[in-house]
Amino acid sequence: MSMDGLQKPHVAVLAFPALGHYIPLLELSRLVGSQNLTVSFVTTPANVPRFQDFIDEALNCGIDLRLLVLPTPHVEGLPEGRESTDVCPPESHGSIFAMARKLQEPFDAWMELQFKEQELAAPPVCVVFDSFMGWARQSAEKFSISCVEFNPVGAFGASATNSAARSIMQRVLEKQGEDCLVLSLDLPRPVRFKRNEINQDYWSPDEMNPITKFVLPMLQIVSKGVSGMLLNTFKELESDYVEHLRNLTGKPVWAIGPLLPMSYFGGAGNKLSTRGKMADIPADELLQWLDSQKTASVVYVSFGSVVKLSKEQTKALARGLEGSKQHFVWTIKVTHSGRSGNAEYLPEGFLERTKDRGVVIWGWAPQLLILSHPSVGAFMSHCGWNSVLESLTLGVPIAGWPMFGEQFLNMRTMEEMGVGIQFCEHPGGVPDEEKVGEVLRQVLSDDKGKEMRTAAQKVKEMARKAVGDGGSSKANVQGFASEMRKLLKMRQEQSSLP
Ligand code: UDP
């Protein structure tokens, strides 16, 4: 119920169990919840402790955001208590997909209960589902509710991966010579890719990695039975492709990003809040160090929530960072997180030799806090969409090492926009020490770096406008919420029919 005693529209949000999906979808839940909607965020027991603080903070701000904790489905090979890709070894990622698929049964059972016991809370009028949770379409049909897809990548990424997936599945992928691939199916205009600009799996579909093969059908945009699409981007950043997706699906496309806490755009709220996981470094220690650095002089190094570099890759990158003489904050994901970490991943004596100009975080970094600090001038990243959007909308250019999926597309977009430069590629790539030094010098010290920062600052300004009053993303959140209110009204009118 809302404060005026009227029922509020209720939305269920289904995220794929990976931090790169949970993080933006939790933020989306808070955002749509702030429009006087009730939101049930679906998860499983082992993930609850990670999200509880976020939920409590939203509740304290009067936002009706609840966790809907479904029992963990039994899946062969899923290590106990590891219900998200970041805590699961890569060889078990298939079991995370299987678990996500099997959540349909407890979700449908919960839905059934909502319709039986209506006095508890209004049953959802809509399920917002992650592209990797496509079974939500069947559930929505079964319970005659609406469903809206959340595609966790940008509008260009979603359009191009849809095109690639369809072309591969229909065996119409077009190659031009040895080194060029052209995507044209379901795109506003053909896009040519060089070998290093697209997922290697797309080059030789017959030798595809099993996970890519499994995911491929999920990358197709299916508009049948779906009432619209929500995107973590903003109109001014990708207007052509937002428009294209609207034409392709024939449905509303609400670009509501960037999905960052409003405190990063001058709004109220706590910048130290946990995002995804508790940070493995005390915020005051980190801030004190960053405060002591020169403006735009530090590179932040991180490769997202899943990628763990091998010893060889870590050592090569360490040598590159050391040789560059630049200052850095580097978050290293290894088997044992915590303050001692796995120092054998680093060249001997590295930590001692770089202690005056580098901070190593073993485990989870408070990424937004770092990227929003004025001392940070560049981000060395794997170009995951969340990281790209966070960096650009906080005004920081990127030195990229794209590894999987749409990360290559993100890298290419950034190069075109003049806010990114590539230094390595592919999950098996080993950074070249000289190249690391050269790219970092360019981004942090040369005129090129200044130009890139100016271009990124423009994105930051656009993003701030988009999420502010009268901005495009804010209007889209309001548009989505008003659609939910219409659905509730229709349900109420139908149920009052004689
Ligand atoms: N992240 C973070 N601290 C870390 C690593 C990642 O806060 O140490 C967050 C980052 O801010 C982003 C998400 O985790 O929101 C990673 O998403 P992205 O799409 O960049 O990559 P993925 O993890 O999906 O590969």
Short mmCIF file of C-alpha atoms and ligand atoms in Angstrom, two decimals:
data_model
loop_
_atom_site.label_atom_id
_atom_site.label_comp_id
_atom_site.label_asym_id
_atom_site.label_seq_id
_atom_site.Cartn_x
_atom_site.Cartn_y
_atom_site.Cartn_z
CA MET A 1 0.00 0.00 0.00
CA SER A 2 1.19 3.54 -0.60
CA MET A 3 0.93 6.31 2.02
CA ASP A 4 -2.46 7.38 0.71
CA GLY A 5 -3.74 3.85 1.31
CA LEU A 6 -3.91 2.96 -2.38
CA GLN A 7 -2.32 -0.18 -3.75
CA LYS A 8 1.06 0.32 -5.40
CA PRO A 9 2.06 -1.49 -8.57
CA HIS A 10 4.31 -4.41 -7.69
CA VAL A 11 7.23 -5.43 -9.94
CA ALA A 12 9.37 -8.57 -9.59
CA VAL A 13 12.99 -8.25 -10.75
CA LEU A 14 14.86 -11.35 -11.92
CA ALA A 15 18.63 -11.01 -12.20
CA PHE A 16 21.09 -13.60 -13.49
CA PRO A 17 23.33 -14.73 -10.58
CA ALA A 18 26.46 -12.71 -11.40
CA LEU A 19 27.58 -9.46 -9.81
CA GLY A 20 27.75 -7.72 -13.20
CA HIS A 21 23.99 -8.37 -13.44
CA TYR A 22 23.00 -8.07 -9.75
CA ILE A 23 24.65 -4.64 -9.38
CA PRO A 24 22.78 -2.77 -12.13
CA LEU A 25 19.52 -4.61 -11.44
CA LEU A 26 19.62 -3.73 -7.73
CA GLU A 27 20.22 -0.12 -8.71
CA LEU A 28 17.34 -0.36 -11.20
CA SER A 29 15.13 -1.78 -8.42
CA ARG A 30 15.94 1.13 -6.15
CA LEU A 31 15.32 3.61 -8.95
CA VAL A 32 11.93 2.27 -10.02
CA GLY A 33 11.05 1.71 -6.34
CA SER A 34 11.61 5.45 -5.80
CA GLN A 35 8.68 6.03 -8.18
CA ASN A 36 6.25 4.69 -5.57
CA LEU A 37 6.36 1.10 -6.78
CA THR A 38 6.84 -2.06 -4.73
CA VAL A 39 9.81 -4.07 -5.98
CA SER A 40 10.64 -7.70 -5.14
CA PHE A 41 14.22 -8.51 -6.06
CA VAL A 42 14.64 -12.24 -6.61
CA THR A 43 17.69 -14.06 -5.26
CA THR A 44 18.80 -17.21 -3.43
CA PRO A 45 19.88 -17.63 0.23
CA ALA A 46 23.67 -17.48 -0.18
CA ASN A 47 23.46 -14.04 -1.80
CA VAL A 48 21.25 -12.44 0.86
CA PRO A 49 24.10 -11.21 3.13
CA ARG A 50 25.59 -9.31 0.14
CA PHE A 51 22.41 -7.42 -0.58
CA GLN A 52 20.93 -6.84 2.85
CA ASP A 53 22.69 -3.49 3.47
CA PHE A 54 21.57 -2.17 0.10
CA ILE A 55 17.97 -3.20 0.82
CA ASP A 56 18.08 -1.68 4.34
CA GLU A 57 19.41 1.59 2.93
CA ALA A 58 16.61 1.74 0.36
CA LEU A 59 14.00 0.94 3.03
CA ASN A 60 15.41 3.73 5.23
CA CYS A 61 14.79 6.10 2.33
CA GLY A 62 11.16 4.99 2.19
CA ILE A 63 11.62 2.80 -0.89
CA ASP A 64 9.57 -0.41 -0.85
CA LEU A 65 12.30 -2.78 -2.01
CA ARG A 66 12.13 -6.37 -0.76
CA LEU A 67 14.30 -9.41 -1.26
CA LEU A 68 12.39 -12.39 -2.58
CA VAL A 69 14.54 -15.30 -1.45
CA LEU A 70 13.79 -18.48 -3.38
CA PRO A 71 15.20 -21.85 -2.27
CA THR A 72 18.37 -22.77 -4.18
CA PRO A 73 17.44 -25.33 -6.84
CA HIS A 74 19.48 -28.52 -6.70
CA VAL A 75 22.07 -28.55 -9.46
CA GLU A 76 24.78 -31.12 -10.03
CA GLY A 77 28.24 -29.58 -9.66
CA LEU A 78 27.16 -26.31 -8.00
CA PRO A 79 29.48 -25.80 -5.02
CA GLU A 80 27.47 -25.22 -1.84
CA GLY A 81 26.89 -21.58 -0.96
CA ARG A 82 28.45 -20.31 -4.20
CA GLU A 83 25.43 -19.02 -6.03
CA SER A 84 27.03 -16.35 -8.20
CA THR A 85 29.67 -16.49 -10.94
CA ASP A 86 32.23 -14.45 -8.96
CA VAL A 87 32.47 -17.08 -6.20
CA CYS A 88 32.26 -20.10 -8.48
CA PRO A 89 35.25 -21.55 -10.31
CA PRO A 90 34.99 -21.04 -14.10
CA GLU A 91 34.43 -24.78 -14.61
CA SER A 92 31.21 -24.48 -12.54
CA HIS A 93 29.78 -21.53 -14.46
CA GLY A 94 27.59 -23.97 -16.41
CA SER A 95 25.94 -24.96 -13.13
CA ILE A 96 25.13 -21.29 -12.41
CA PHE A 97 23.28 -21.18 -15.73
CA ALA A 98 21.49 -24.42 -14.80
CA MET A 99 20.54 -22.97 -11.41
CA ALA A 100 19.25 -19.77 -13.01
CA ARG A 101 17.12 -21.87 -15.37
CA LYS A 102 15.72 -23.94 -12.53
CA LEU A 103 14.60 -20.89 -10.56
CA GLN A 104 11.46 -20.86 -12.67
CA GLU A 105 9.79 -23.53 -10.55
CA PRO A 106 10.09 -21.76 -7.15
CA PHE A 107 9.37 -18.42 -8.83
CA ASP A 108 6.13 -19.74 -10.33
CA ALA A 109 5.18 -21.29 -6.98
CA TRP A 110 5.69 -17.89 -5.33
CA MET A 111 3.64 -16.17 -8.03
CA GLU A 112 0.82 -18.63 -7.49
CA LEU A 113 0.82 -17.81 -3.80
CA GLN A 114 0.71 -14.08 -4.53
CA PHE A 115 -2.45 -14.50 -6.55
CA LYS A 116 -4.02 -16.74 -3.88
CA GLU A 117 -3.24 -14.52 -0.91
CA GLN A 118 -3.85 -11.15 -2.43
CA GLU A 119 -4.34 -9.41 0.88
CA LEU A 120 -0.60 -9.77 1.72
CA ALA A 121 0.50 -7.50 -1.14
CA ALA A 122 -0.72 -6.96 -4.65
CA PRO A 123 0.74 -9.66 -6.90
CA PRO A 124 3.27 -8.32 -9.43
CA VAL A 125 1.87 -6.61 -12.51
CA CYS A 126 5.17 -7.11 -14.30
CA VAL A 127 8.37 -9.11 -14.16
CA VAL A 128 11.54 -7.32 -15.20
CA PHE A 129 13.85 -10.08 -16.40
CA ASP A 130 17.51 -10.18 -17.25
CA SER A 131 18.19 -11.36 -20.83
CA PHE A 132 19.78 -14.52 -19.35
CA MET A 133 16.52 -15.35 -17.53
CA GLY A 134 14.36 -15.67 -20.65
CA TRP A 135 12.07 -18.26 -19.00
CA ALA A 136 10.37 -15.28 -17.34
CA ARG A 137 8.41 -14.86 -20.57
CA GLN A 138 6.65 -18.19 -19.93
CA SER A 139 5.94 -17.32 -16.30
CA ALA A 140 4.51 -13.94 -17.30
CA GLU A 141 2.24 -15.62 -19.83
CA LYS A 142 1.15 -18.24 -17.30
CA PHE A 143 0.09 -15.59 -14.78
CA SER A 144 -1.11 -13.07 -17.39
CA ILE A 145 1.25 -10.37 -16.24
CA SER A 146 3.46 -8.12 -18.30
CA CYS A 147 7.18 -8.75 -18.78
CA VAL A 148 9.97 -6.34 -19.64
CA GLU A 149 13.49 -7.39 -20.63
CA PHE A 150 16.54 -5.80 -19.02
CA ASN A 151 19.48 -6.21 -21.36
CA PRO A 152 22.62 -5.75 -19.23
CA VAL A 153 24.72 -4.30 -22.06
CA GLY A 154 24.42 -1.03 -23.97
CA ALA A 155 22.12 -0.40 -26.94
CA PHE A 156 24.91 -0.95 -29.49
CA GLY A 157 26.12 -4.04 -27.61
CA ALA A 158 22.62 -5.51 -27.44
CA SER A 159 21.99 -4.78 -31.15
CA ALA A 160 25.31 -6.19 -32.35
CA THR A 161 25.27 -9.32 -30.15
CA ASN A 162 21.69 -10.01 -31.27
CA SER A 163 22.85 -9.70 -34.87
CA ALA A 164 25.90 -11.92 -34.29
CA ALA A 165 23.89 -14.59 -32.46
CA ARG A 166 21.22 -14.71 -35.17
CA SER A 167 23.79 -14.72 -37.98
CA ILE A 168 25.73 -17.58 -36.39
CA MET A 169 22.62 -19.61 -35.62
CA GLN A 170 21.26 -19.12 -39.14
CA ARG A 171 24.76 -19.73 -40.56
CA VAL A 172 24.74 -16.47 -42.51
CA LEU A 173 27.71 -14.80 -40.84
CA GLU A 174 29.56 -12.88 -43.52
CA LYS A 175 33.36 -12.87 -43.72
CA GLN A 176 35.34 -10.53 -45.94
CA GLY A 177 38.72 -12.09 -46.56
CA GLU A 178 40.83 -13.45 -43.73
CA ASP A 179 40.53 -10.54 -41.40
CA CYS A 180 37.13 -8.95 -41.63
CA LEU A 181 33.68 -9.91 -40.47
CA VAL A 182 30.49 -8.02 -41.34
CA LEU A 183 27.34 -7.97 -39.25
CA SER A 184 24.27 -6.79 -41.09
CA LEU A 185 21.31 -8.90 -39.97
CA ASP A 186 18.89 -6.82 -37.86
CA LEU A 187 21.15 -3.80 -37.76
CA PRO A 188 20.41 -0.29 -39.06
CA ARG A 189 23.56 -0.48 -41.20
CA PRO A 190 26.27 -3.14 -41.66
CA VAL A 191 29.11 -3.03 -39.14
CA ARG A 192 32.54 -4.34 -40.14
CA PHE A 193 34.82 -5.85 -37.53
CA LYS A 194 38.49 -6.66 -37.72
CA ARG A 195 39.65 -9.89 -36.16
CA ASN A 196 40.67 -8.29 -32.87
CA GLU A 197 37.46 -6.28 -32.54
CA ILE A 198 35.04 -9.11 -31.95
CA ASN A 199 34.74 -12.18 -29.78
CA GLN A 200 37.05 -14.85 -31.24
CA ASP A 201 34.25 -17.38 -30.80
CA TYR A 202 32.26 -15.53 -33.45
CA TRP A 203 35.08 -16.09 -35.95
CA SER A 204 35.01 -19.84 -35.80
CA PRO A 205 31.52 -20.77 -34.59
CA ASP A 206 32.27 -24.47 -34.98
CA GLU A 207 34.99 -24.30 -32.33
CA MET A 208 33.00 -22.20 -29.93
CA ASN A 209 33.65 -22.36 -26.19
CA PRO A 210 30.76 -24.36 -24.60
CA ILE A 211 29.57 -21.42 -22.46
CA THR A 212 29.42 -19.07 -25.48
CA LYS A 213 27.50 -21.77 -27.35
CA PHE A 214 25.08 -22.12 -24.48
CA VAL A 215 24.63 -18.36 -24.13
CA LEU A 216 24.25 -17.66 -27.86
CA PRO A 217 20.47 -18.21 -28.09
CA MET A 218 20.00 -15.92 -25.06
CA LEU A 219 21.68 -13.07 -26.91
CA GLN A 220 18.85 -12.98 -29.42
CA ILE A 221 16.33 -10.27 -28.74
CA VAL A 222 12.91 -11.90 -28.65
CA SER A 223 10.13 -9.35 -28.66
CA LYS A 224 7.24 -11.83 -28.77
CA GLY A 225 5.41 -11.75 -25.45
CA VAL A 226 7.58 -8.94 -24.11
CA SER A 227 6.11 -5.50 -23.40
CA GLY A 228 9.30 -3.47 -23.57
CA MET A 229 12.99 -3.22 -22.83
CA LEU A 230 14.93 -1.45 -20.09
CA LEU A 231 18.53 -0.49 -20.76
CA ASN A 232 21.43 0.70 -18.64
CA THR A 233 22.42 3.45 -21.02
CA PHE A 234 21.12 6.91 -21.83
CA LYS A 235 19.60 8.32 -24.96
CA GLU A 236 22.25 10.97 -25.58
CA LEU A 237 25.02 8.34 -25.48
CA GLU A 238 23.52 5.86 -27.94
CA SER A 239 20.50 7.53 -29.53
CA ASP A 240 20.79 5.70 -32.89
CA TYR A 241 20.83 2.27 -31.35
CA VAL A 242 18.15 3.01 -28.75
CA GLU A 243 15.97 4.10 -31.66
CA HIS A 244 17.02 1.01 -33.63
CA LEU A 245 15.98 -1.32 -30.78
CA ARG A 246 12.64 0.45 -30.61
CA ASN A 247 12.13 -0.17 -34.33
CA LEU A 248 13.41 -3.74 -34.12
CA THR A 249 11.17 -4.76 -31.23
CA GLY A 250 8.23 -2.47 -31.96
CA LYS A 251 8.03 -1.94 -28.19
CA PRO A 252 9.00 0.85 -25.81
CA VAL A 253 12.71 0.97 -24.98
CA TRP A 254 13.36 2.79 -21.72
CA ALA A 255 17.01 3.89 -21.49
CA ILE A 256 17.27 4.68 -17.77
CA GLY A 257 21.02 4.71 -17.14
CA PRO A 258 23.61 5.19 -16.02
CA LEU A 259 22.51 3.00 -13.11
CA LEU A 260 24.75 4.57 -10.49
CA PRO A 261 23.76 5.80 -7.02
CA MET A 262 22.52 9.40 -7.27
CA SER A 263 25.22 10.43 -4.77
CA TYR A 264 27.65 10.22 -7.70
CA PHE A 265 25.67 12.85 -9.57
CA GLY A 266 25.49 15.36 -6.77
CA GLY A 267 22.37 13.80 -5.21
CA ALA A 268 21.85 12.77 -1.58
CA GLY A 269 23.09 9.41 -0.35
CA ASN A 270 26.11 7.58 0.89
CA LYS A 271 29.09 7.18 -1.44
CA LEU A 272 30.58 4.55 0.86
CA SER A 273 27.69 2.11 0.49
CA THR A 274 28.53 -1.46 -0.41
CA ARG A 275 28.14 -2.17 -4.12
CA GLY A 276 28.11 -5.86 -4.90
CA LYS A 277 30.41 -6.90 -2.07
CA MET A 278 32.13 -5.36 0.95
CA ALA A 279 35.33 -3.65 -0.17
CA ASP A 280 38.59 -5.38 0.85
CA ILE A 281 40.24 -2.11 1.88
CA PRO A 282 39.12 0.43 4.49
CA ALA A 283 37.67 3.45 2.67
CA ASP A 284 39.52 6.00 4.85
CA GLU A 285 42.89 4.37 4.13
CA LEU A 286 42.23 4.40 0.39
CA LEU A 287 40.87 7.95 0.34
CA GLN A 288 43.81 9.22 2.34
CA TRP A 289 46.20 7.75 -0.22
CA LEU A 290 44.21 9.08 -3.19
CA ASP A 291 43.99 12.52 -1.55
CA SER A 292 47.79 12.60 -1.43
CA GLN A 293 48.12 12.09 -5.20
CA LYS A 294 48.16 14.69 -7.98
CA THR A 295 45.01 15.35 -10.01
CA ALA A 296 44.39 12.78 -12.78
CA SER A 297 47.70 11.04 -12.10
CA VAL A 298 46.57 7.59 -10.94
CA VAL A 299 45.45 4.61 -13.02
CA TYR A 300 42.82 2.31 -11.53
CA VAL A 301 43.30 -1.29 -12.68
CA SER A 302 40.46 -3.80 -12.48
CA PHE A 303 38.95 -6.47 -14.70
CA GLY A 304 35.43 -6.81 -13.34
CA SER A 305 33.83 -9.27 -10.99
CA VAL A 306 34.60 -12.57 -12.72
CA VAL A 307 37.96 -12.44 -14.55
CA LYS A 308 40.92 -13.79 -12.60
CA LEU A 309 44.21 -13.23 -14.40
CA SER A 310 46.69 -16.10 -14.48
CA LYS A 311 50.06 -15.79 -12.74
CA GLU A 312 51.74 -15.13 -16.07
CA GLN A 313 49.28 -12.37 -16.98
CA THR A 314 49.43 -10.80 -13.52
CA LYS A 315 53.22 -10.79 -13.51
CA ALA A 316 53.44 -9.27 -16.99
CA LEU A 317 50.97 -6.55 -16.07
CA ALA A 318 52.89 -5.89 -12.84
CA ARG A 319 56.12 -5.46 -14.79
CA GLY A 320 54.35 -3.10 -17.19
CA LEU A 321 52.93 -1.03 -14.34
CA GLU A 322 56.27 -0.91 -12.56
CA GLY A 323 58.13 0.03 -15.74
CA SER A 324 55.60 2.76 -16.54
CA LYS A 325 56.50 4.63 -13.32
CA GLN A 326 52.85 5.68 -13.10
CA HIS A 327 50.87 5.62 -9.86
CA PHE A 328 48.14 2.98 -9.54
CA VAL A 329 45.38 1.33 -7.54
CA TRP A 330 45.15 -2.29 -8.63
CA THR A 331 42.52 -4.76 -7.54
CA ILE A 332 43.67 -8.34 -7.98
CA LYS A 333 41.19 -11.20 -7.90
CA VAL A 334 42.85 -14.39 -6.78
CA THR A 335 41.83 -17.52 -4.93
CA HIS A 336 42.22 -16.09 -1.47
CA SER A 337 41.03 -12.54 -1.05
CA GLY A 338 41.77 -10.50 2.03
CA ARG A 339 44.67 -8.28 2.85
CA SER A 340 47.51 -10.75 2.39
CA GLY A 341 46.25 -12.04 -0.97
CA ASN A 342 48.35 -14.33 -3.12
CA ALA A 343 51.62 -12.44 -3.39
CA GLU A 344 53.22 -15.24 -5.42
CA TYR A 345 51.19 -13.90 -8.36
CA LEU A 346 53.46 -10.84 -8.40
CA PRO A 347 57.14 -10.52 -9.36
CA GLU A 348 59.35 -10.84 -6.31
CA GLY A 349 59.76 -7.54 -4.45
CA PHE A 350 57.06 -5.77 -6.54
CA LEU A 351 54.99 -4.66 -3.57
CA GLU A 352 58.03 -3.29 -1.76
CA ARG A 353 59.40 -1.49 -4.83
CA THR A 354 56.06 0.13 -5.71
CA LYS A 355 54.80 0.88 -2.21
CA ASP A 356 55.22 4.63 -2.60
CA ARG A 357 53.25 4.83 -5.79
CA GLY A 358 50.84 1.94 -5.79
CA VAL A 359 48.04 0.37 -3.76
CA VAL A 360 47.11 -3.27 -4.32
CA ILE A 361 43.67 -4.41 -3.21
CA TRP A 362 43.36 -8.18 -2.93
CA GLY A 363 39.73 -8.90 -3.74
CA TRP A 364 36.95 -6.32 -4.09
CA ALA A 365 37.53 -2.63 -4.69
CA PRO A 366 35.06 0.21 -4.06
CA GLN A 367 35.13 0.98 -7.78
CA LEU A 368 32.87 4.01 -7.88
CA LEU A 369 34.64 5.65 -4.96
CA ILE A 370 37.95 5.23 -6.81
CA LEU A 371 36.75 6.30 -10.26
CA SER A 372 35.07 9.39 -8.84
CA HIS A 373 38.23 10.58 -7.06
CA PRO A 374 39.92 13.55 -8.80
CA SER A 375 43.34 11.85 -8.57
CA VAL A 376 42.22 9.05 -10.87
CA GLY A 377 43.00 9.83 -14.50
CA ALA A 378 42.58 6.49 -16.26
CA PHE A 379 40.98 3.07 -15.87
CA MET A 380 42.65 -0.10 -17.09
CA SER A 381 39.64 -2.31 -17.69
CA HIS A 382 38.33 -5.44 -19.40
CA CYS A 383 35.58 -3.18 -20.82
CA GLY A 384 32.57 -4.88 -19.18
CA TRP A 385 29.59 -2.64 -19.86
CA ASN A 386 29.09 -1.63 -16.21
CA SER A 387 32.74 -0.64 -15.86
CA VAL A 388 32.71 1.30 -19.13
CA LEU A 389 29.59 3.21 -18.25
CA GLU A 390 30.78 3.90 -14.70
CA SER A 391 34.14 5.16 -15.91
CA LEU A 392 32.86 7.39 -18.70
CA THR A 393 30.03 8.84 -16.67
CA LEU A 394 32.55 9.70 -13.96
CA GLY A 395 34.77 11.36 -16.59
CA VAL A 396 37.60 8.79 -16.70
CA PRO A 397 39.03 7.47 -20.03
CA ILE A 398 39.84 3.78 -20.45
CA ALA A 399 42.85 1.70 -21.41
CA GLY A 400 41.14 -1.49 -22.49
CA TRP A 401 41.81 -5.22 -22.51
CA PRO A 402 38.57 -6.67 -23.89
CA MET A 403 38.17 -10.35 -23.12
CA PHE A 404 34.66 -11.73 -23.62
CA GLY A 405 31.34 -11.15 -25.32
CA GLU A 406 30.36 -7.57 -25.98
CA GLN A 407 33.54 -6.17 -24.37
CA PHE A 408 35.14 -5.93 -27.82
CA LEU A 409 32.20 -3.89 -29.04
CA ASN A 410 32.50 -1.56 -26.05
CA MET A 411 36.20 -1.08 -26.78
CA ARG A 412 35.48 -0.19 -30.36
CA THR A 413 32.78 2.32 -29.40
CA MET A 414 35.18 3.97 -26.96
CA GLU A 415 37.89 4.25 -29.59
CA GLU A 416 35.40 5.87 -31.94
CA MET A 417 34.35 8.31 -29.23
CA GLY A 418 37.97 9.12 -28.43
CA VAL A 419 37.69 7.96 -24.81
CA GLY A 420 39.48 4.63 -25.00
CA ILE A 421 42.67 2.99 -26.22
CA GLN A 422 43.41 -0.75 -26.33
CA PHE A 423 46.50 -2.31 -24.74
CA CYS A 424 45.81 -6.05 -24.82
CA GLU A 425 43.14 -8.47 -26.03
CA HIS A 426 41.44 -11.80 -25.33
CA PRO A 427 41.23 -13.82 -22.12
CA GLY A 428 44.47 -15.63 -22.91
CA GLY A 429 46.39 -12.49 -23.91
CA VAL A 430 49.53 -11.54 -21.99
CA PRO A 431 50.12 -7.79 -21.71
CA ASP A 432 53.26 -6.51 -23.38
CA GLU A 433 55.24 -4.56 -20.76
CA GLU A 434 56.37 -1.87 -23.19
CA LYS A 435 52.86 -1.42 -24.54
CA VAL A 436 51.42 -1.05 -21.02
CA GLY A 437 53.93 1.71 -20.30
CA GLU A 438 53.33 3.43 -23.62
CA VAL A 439 49.52 3.37 -23.35
CA LEU A 440 49.59 4.59 -19.74
CA ARG A 441 51.89 7.46 -20.64
CA GLN A 442 49.53 8.43 -23.43
CA VAL A 443 46.40 8.29 -21.28
CA LEU A 444 47.89 9.89 -18.19
CA SER A 445 50.49 12.36 -19.44
CA ASP A 446 50.34 13.18 -23.13
CA ASP A 447 48.06 15.57 -24.98
CA LYS A 448 46.14 12.53 -26.17
CA GLY A 449 45.27 11.83 -22.54
CA LYS A 450 44.01 15.38 -22.05
CA GLU A 451 41.82 15.04 -25.14
CA MET A 452 40.45 11.72 -23.91
CA ARG A 453 39.69 13.17 -20.49
CA THR A 454 37.92 16.15 -22.07
CA ALA A 455 35.83 13.75 -24.18
CA ALA A 456 35.01 11.65 -21.10
CA GLN A 457 34.08 14.80 -19.15
CA LYS A 458 31.52 15.54 -21.86
CA VAL A 459 29.98 12.10 -21.33
CA LYS A 460 29.92 12.83 -17.60
CA GLU A 461 28.02 16.07 -18.17
CA MET A 462 25.52 14.38 -20.50
CA ALA A 463 24.96 11.60 -17.97
CA ARG A 464 24.38 14.06 -15.15
CA LYS A 465 21.76 15.84 -17.26
CA ALA A 466 20.10 12.58 -18.32
CA VAL A 467 19.48 11.42 -14.75
CA GLY A 468 18.57 14.87 -13.40
CA ASP A 469 15.17 16.57 -13.37
CA GLY A 470 13.88 16.92 -16.92
CA GLY A 471 16.57 14.54 -18.24
CA SER A 472 15.90 11.70 -20.67
CA SER A 473 16.68 8.82 -18.29
CA LYS A 474 14.59 10.31 -15.51
CA ALA A 475 11.67 10.77 -17.93
CA ASN A 476 12.05 7.12 -18.97
CA VAL A 477 11.97 5.87 -15.37
CA GLN A 478 8.82 7.91 -14.87
CA GLY A 479 7.43 6.54 -18.15
CA PHE A 480 8.08 2.96 -17.04
CA ALA A 481 6.46 3.61 -13.64
CA SER A 482 3.41 5.17 -15.23
CA GLU A 483 3.08 2.09 -17.46
CA MET A 484 3.09 -0.04 -14.28
CA ARG A 485 0.37 2.15 -12.76
CA LYS A 486 -1.73 1.67 -15.90
CA LEU A 487 -1.34 -2.10 -15.61
CA LEU A 488 -2.49 -2.04 -11.99
CA LYS A 489 -5.47 0.14 -12.86
CA MET A 490 -6.44 -2.25 -15.65
CA ARG A 491 -6.23 -5.20 -13.27
CA GLN A 492 -8.34 -3.40 -10.69
CA GLU A 493 -10.94 -2.47 -13.29
CA GLN A 494 -11.10 -6.03 -14.57
CA SER A 495 -11.50 -7.50 -11.09
CA SER A 496 -14.36 -5.11 -10.32
CA LEU A 497 -16.29 -6.22 -13.39
CA PRO A 498 -19.43 -8.14 -12.46
N1 UDP B 1 33.22 -4.04 -9.25
C1 UDP B 1 33.54 -3.46 -8.05
N2 UDP B 1 34.72 -3.81 -7.47
C2 UDP B 1 35.58 -4.68 -8.02
C3 UDP B 1 35.26 -5.25 -9.27
C4 UDP B 1 34.06 -4.90 -9.86
O1 UDP B 1 32.77 -2.67 -7.50
O2 UDP B 1 36.63 -4.96 -7.43
C5 UDP B 1 31.91 -3.73 -9.88
C6 UDP B 1 32.01 -2.68 -10.96
O3 UDP B 1 31.86 -1.39 -10.40
C7 UDP B 1 30.87 -3.07 -11.89
C8 UDP B 1 30.77 -4.58 -11.74
O4 UDP B 1 31.44 -4.89 -10.52
O5 UDP B 1 29.66 -2.49 -11.44
C9 UDP B 1 31.46 -5.33 -12.86
O6 UDP B 1 30.66 -5.31 -14.00
P1 UDP B 1 31.27 -5.31 -15.46
O7 UDP B 1 30.13 -5.25 -16.41
O8 UDP B 1 32.25 -4.23 -15.58
O9 UDP B 1 32.08 -6.65 -15.58
P2 UDP B 1 31.73 -8.19 -15.22
O10 UDP B 1 31.95 -8.35 -13.78
O11 UDP B 1 30.29 -8.41 -15.61
O12 UDP B 1 32.71 -8.94 -16.06
#
